[in-house]
Tab-separated table of C-alpha atoms in Angstrom:
chain	number	residue	atom	x	y	z
A	242	UNK	CA	79.988	88.514	31.116
A	243	UNK	CA	83.383	89.169	29.556
A	244	UNK	CA	82.525	92.853	29.315
A	245	UNK	CA	81.778	92.931	33.043
A	246	UNK	CA	85.170	91.417	33.885
A	247	UNK	CA	86.853	93.759	31.452
A	248	UNK	CA	85.187	96.814	32.967
A	249	UNK	CA	86.079	95.702	36.501
A	250	UNK	CA	89.718	95.285	35.488
A	251	UNK	CA	89.648	98.669	33.752
A	252	UNK	CA	88.361	100.389	36.878
A	253	UNK	CA	90.853	98.567	39.104
A	254	UNK	CA	93.666	99.425	36.722
A	255	UNK	CA	92.928	103.128	36.846
A	256	UNK	CA	92.545	103.037	40.642
A	257	UNK	CA	95.939	101.333	40.913
A	258	UNK	CA	97.522	103.906	38.594
A	259	UNK	CA	96.142	106.859	40.535
A	260	UNK	CA	97.162	105.299	43.842
A	261	UNK	CA	100.672	104.619	42.552
A	262	UNK	CA	101.066	108.300	41.629
A	263	UNK	CA	100.061	109.177	45.186
A	264	UNK	CA	102.634	106.722	46.546
A	265	UNK	CA	105.363	108.156	44.320
A	266	UNK	CA	104.589	111.595	45.753
A	267	UNK	CA	104.730	110.095	49.245
A	268	UNK	CA	108.320	108.929	48.615
A	269	UNK	CA	109.541	112.419	49.389
A	270	UNK	CA	108.630	111.634	53.000
A	271	UNK	CA	109.248	107.900	53.225
A	272	UNK	CA	111.535	106.003	50.846
A	273	UNK	CA	109.886	102.574	51.275
A	274	UNK	CA	106.745	103.897	49.578
A	275	UNK	CA	108.542	103.795	46.225
A	276	UNK	CA	108.629	99.989	46.305
A	277	UNK	CA	104.927	99.827	47.065
A	278	UNK	CA	104.281	102.439	44.367
A	279	UNK	CA	106.174	100.437	41.760
A	280	UNK	CA	104.231	97.308	42.692
A	281	UNK	CA	100.891	99.099	42.490
A	282	UNK	CA	101.880	100.700	39.175
A	283	UNK	CA	102.683	97.278	37.722
A	284	UNK	CA	99.364	95.897	39.005
A	285	UNK	CA	97.530	98.805	37.405
A	286	UNK	CA	99.190	98.377	34.038
A	287	UNK	CA	98.582	94.619	34.087
A	288	UNK	CA	94.917	95.157	34.969
A	289	UNK	CA	94.473	97.557	32.063
A	290	UNK	CA	96.314	95.205	29.713
A	291	UNK	CA	94.224	92.170	30.681
A	292	UNK	CA	90.964	94.132	30.543
A	293	UNK	CA	91.770	94.813	26.894
A	294	UNK	CA	92.773	91.188	26.230
A	295	UNK	CA	89.560	89.768	27.722
A	296	UNK	CA	87.512	91.505	25.038
A	297	UNK	CA	90.082	90.695	22.327
A	298	UNK	CA	90.416	94.364	21.420
A	299	UNK	CA	93.432	95.911	19.816
A	300	UNK	CA	94.695	99.413	20.366
A	301	UNK	CA	95.975	101.453	23.252
A	302	UNK	CA	95.088	99.730	26.528
A	303	UNK	CA	95.403	103.004	28.457
A	304	UNK	CA	92.617	104.649	26.461
A	305	UNK	CA	89.134	104.836	27.927
A	306	UNK	CA	87.603	105.644	24.541
A	307	UNK	CA	88.469	102.510	22.539
A	308	UNK	CA	85.717	100.447	24.161
């Protein structure tokens, strides 16, 4: 069950990271998107970090290949 939670957090983390890049690109049009982008980026990094901690794995938490 821990692997399921870890995989869900991994997927959410990467979705948040991709969405935050989109929001950073959107800041050229609207400046308030940068605050939302920073928040989503932090959520994405935390999700990836905790997905790695749930399985008690060491290594780079951004890597998809350490699992």
